[in-house]
């Protein structure tokens, strides 16, 4: 028997320049982006294949947190 594991939520490209594409599990979710010090710099509702503009965010490394039907997914990305 084969067990299908859910595909994790993801963002791409990484590193990015002016925008990222977010792929949540399910039809919708929320993305929050934090600095490495824990300051929230962006919070947005997302749907499948949402594009998030990052033009107002300085270059650096950030933490993302996606909350969706699959739970909470966290990771790092770099904005050039």
XYZ file of C-alpha atoms in Angstrom:
80
model
C 0.000 0.000 0.000
C 1.213 3.468 -0.847
C 0.656 6.314 1.587
C 0.460 9.754 0.006
C 2.110 12.402 2.148
C 0.916 15.995 1.777
C 3.144 18.349 -0.161
C 4.468 20.984 2.246
C 3.623 24.630 1.721
C 6.488 26.410 -0.007
C 7.763 29.713 -1.305
C 9.892 30.356 -4.372
C 12.202 31.581 -5.762
C 14.697 31.551 -2.931
C 16.706 33.768 -3.004
C 14.222 36.290 -4.417
C 14.263 39.893 -5.592
C 10.951 41.775 -5.633
C 8.354 39.041 -5.095
C 7.808 35.485 -3.946
C 5.205 32.949 -4.978
C 3.532 31.117 -2.103
C 1.912 27.702 -2.468
C -0.184 26.836 0.593
C -1.793 23.468 1.194
C -5.471 23.723 0.361
C -7.274 26.725 -1.031
C -6.171 29.476 1.329
C -3.984 30.420 4.264
C -1.942 33.216 5.799
C 1.723 34.108 5.408
C 3.627 36.136 7.992
C 7.178 37.325 7.337
C 9.490 38.165 10.240
C 12.984 39.590 10.544
C 15.537 37.345 12.257
C 14.909 39.443 15.386
C 11.216 38.460 15.336
C 9.691 41.721 14.076
C 6.699 41.210 11.752
C 7.292 42.940 8.408
C 4.371 41.519 6.403
C 1.185 39.532 7.000
C -1.098 38.571 4.131
C -3.952 36.245 3.245
C -2.934 33.824 0.493
C -4.603 31.492 -1.981
C -3.072 28.878 -4.247
C -0.060 30.306 -6.102
C -0.257 33.773 -4.488
C 2.393 36.306 -5.466
C 3.605 38.500 -2.602
C 5.361 41.789 -3.447
C 8.521 42.406 -1.406
C 9.491 45.772 -2.880
C 9.105 47.534 0.504
C 11.288 45.024 2.370
C 15.066 45.553 2.627
C 17.471 42.883 1.403
C 18.373 40.229 3.971
C 17.328 36.899 5.476
C 13.763 36.487 6.712
C 11.626 33.882 8.448
C 8.322 32.947 6.844
C 5.395 31.253 8.542
C 2.562 29.851 6.449
C -0.614 28.777 8.244
C -2.967 26.725 6.077
C -5.051 23.548 5.966
C -1.865 21.512 6.483
C -0.869 23.299 9.701
C 1.997 25.721 10.267
C 5.066 25.707 8.002
C 8.172 27.764 8.761
C 11.368 28.408 6.900
C 13.923 30.984 5.822
C 14.303 32.918 2.607
C 16.735 35.504 1.311
C 15.768 38.731 -0.391
C 18.580 40.049 -2.556
